[in-house]
């Protein structure tokens, strides 16, 4: 079992090598400049690596990029093996990162909250206080109340 520092170092190396190879070394048109490697995780025994990626484009672009990554898996693993210099090169698994979908969900929720705040602001713009504008007692007000109660 490898220590966490070694697994982290190998994961960083895999991320860099795969990103550079996708940018410069692979001529597959499905893997153009719109594929971004976001994260890499390696198991504790350094046998398997999961590479997370995002694709700029629509669902068709995502599907073609996934097929392109699967076809280039051997070339990418060879490049990682040459750069890592380890006894066993980890097998690579490519997983589409859910980051863009999560970001879109958060943006939609924030837009809904902004609309709700605007509606509350609009409703409250002409509202009057139920009592006085300042409901708190002041030090001078206590004396007036005591004098009125004594009469």
XYZ file of C-alpha atoms in Angstrom:
151
model
C 0.000 0.000 0.000
C 1.469 3.331 -1.047
C 1.251 6.396 1.123
C -1.131 9.235 0.278
C 1.668 11.598 -0.723
C 2.902 9.194 -3.379
C -0.616 8.614 -4.708
C -1.214 12.379 -4.838
C 2.082 12.946 -6.644
C 1.253 10.240 -9.191
C -2.263 11.665 -9.673
C -0.810 15.113 -10.382
C 1.666 13.620 -12.846
C -1.086 11.693 -14.633
C -3.218 14.835 -14.908
C -0.351 16.822 -16.428
C 0.767 14.085 -18.837
C -2.763 13.338 -20.071
C -3.539 17.048 -20.549
C -0.299 17.658 -22.479
C -0.777 14.556 -24.606
C -4.361 15.538 -25.432
C -3.236 19.021 -26.382
C -0.190 18.106 -28.476
C 0.158 14.402 -29.115
C -3.200 13.010 -30.203
C -4.559 13.935 -33.623
C -8.121 12.733 -33.009
C -10.534 15.520 -34.078
C -13.005 14.414 -31.368
C -10.438 15.465 -28.756
C -9.827 19.007 -29.890
C -9.063 21.836 -27.527
C -12.516 21.609 -25.960
C -11.575 18.745 -23.550
C -10.265 19.826 -20.145
C -8.801 17.493 -17.518
C -10.172 18.690 -14.164
C -8.972 16.114 -11.628
C -7.226 12.767 -11.256
C -7.503 10.250 -8.443
C -5.336 7.189 -7.896
C -6.219 4.215 -5.714
C -4.073 3.451 -2.692
C -2.323 0.544 -4.402
C -1.463 2.763 -7.427
C -3.122 0.292 -9.809
C -6.078 2.352 -11.063
C -6.432 6.013 -11.926
C -9.667 7.880 -12.531
C -9.324 10.924 -14.774
C -12.140 13.475 -14.602
C -12.727 15.686 -17.624
C -15.134 18.307 -18.917
C -16.076 19.052 -22.498
C -17.017 22.458 -23.837
C -20.015 21.925 -26.076
C -23.316 20.103 -26.265
C -24.246 16.466 -25.555
C -23.038 15.335 -28.982
C -19.588 16.830 -28.316
C -19.489 15.123 -24.913
C -20.361 11.742 -26.422
C -17.750 12.042 -29.171
C -15.100 13.167 -26.659
C -15.890 10.167 -24.446
C -15.472 7.846 -27.446
C -12.230 9.594 -28.404
C -10.815 9.228 -24.889
C -11.691 5.530 -24.832
C -9.915 5.001 -28.147
C -6.839 6.945 -26.997
C -6.647 5.204 -23.617
C -3.708 2.975 -24.629
C -1.624 5.843 -25.995
C -2.308 7.931 -22.911
C -1.419 5.052 -20.576
C 1.859 4.520 -22.439
C 2.691 8.219 -22.081
C 1.917 8.073 -18.354
C 4.118 4.973 -17.977
C 7.025 6.650 -19.718
C 6.724 9.758 -17.561
C 6.102 7.989 -14.239
C 8.830 5.375 -14.389
C 6.935 3.063 -12.025
C 6.924 -0.729 -12.093
C 3.227 -0.832 -12.970
C 1.423 1.875 -14.934
C -2.071 2.482 -13.558
C -5.044 1.693 -15.747
C -6.884 4.841 -16.792
C -10.619 5.325 -16.449
C -12.168 8.477 -17.875
C -15.208 9.950 -16.121
C -17.124 13.024 -17.252
C -16.968 15.562 -14.439
C -20.324 16.775 -13.117
C -18.897 20.210 -12.309
C -20.634 22.137 -15.143
C -24.036 20.639 -14.318
C -23.589 21.424 -10.621
C -22.544 24.986 -11.441
C -25.619 25.421 -13.654
C -27.881 24.137 -10.867
C -26.343 26.571 -8.397
C -26.720 29.459 -10.876
C -30.393 28.558 -11.402
C -30.974 28.520 -7.632
C -29.233 31.885 -7.238
C -31.370 33.367 -10.042
C -34.500 32.084 -8.312
C -33.353 33.652 -5.007
C -32.631 36.980 -6.754
C -36.120 36.961 -8.311
C -37.671 36.210 -4.915
C -35.689 39.030 -3.297
C -36.791 41.433 -6.031
C -40.432 40.450 -5.502
C -40.132 41.033 -1.737
C -38.441 44.384 -2.371
C -41.238 45.386 -4.767
C -44.004 44.402 -2.346
C -42.351 46.166 0.574
C -41.597 49.404 -1.306
C -44.947 51.056 -0.493
C -45.528 49.358 2.864
C -46.178 51.246 6.092
C -45.003 50.299 9.553
C -47.614 48.513 11.673
C -46.771 50.724 14.642
C -44.292 53.492 14.964
C -41.293 53.727 12.682
C -38.963 53.244 15.662
C -40.514 50.719 18.110
C -37.711 50.982 20.689
C -37.992 53.055 23.831
C -35.669 55.962 24.337
C -34.291 57.086 27.704
C -36.402 60.281 27.626
C -39.604 58.345 26.893
C -39.469 56.439 30.213
C -39.932 59.633 32.225
C -42.990 60.631 30.192
C -44.584 57.213 30.739
C -43.967 57.326 34.524
C -45.453 60.838 34.797
C -48.547 59.789 32.889
C -48.989 56.684 35.040
C -48.739 58.724 38.301
C -51.672 60.996 37.373
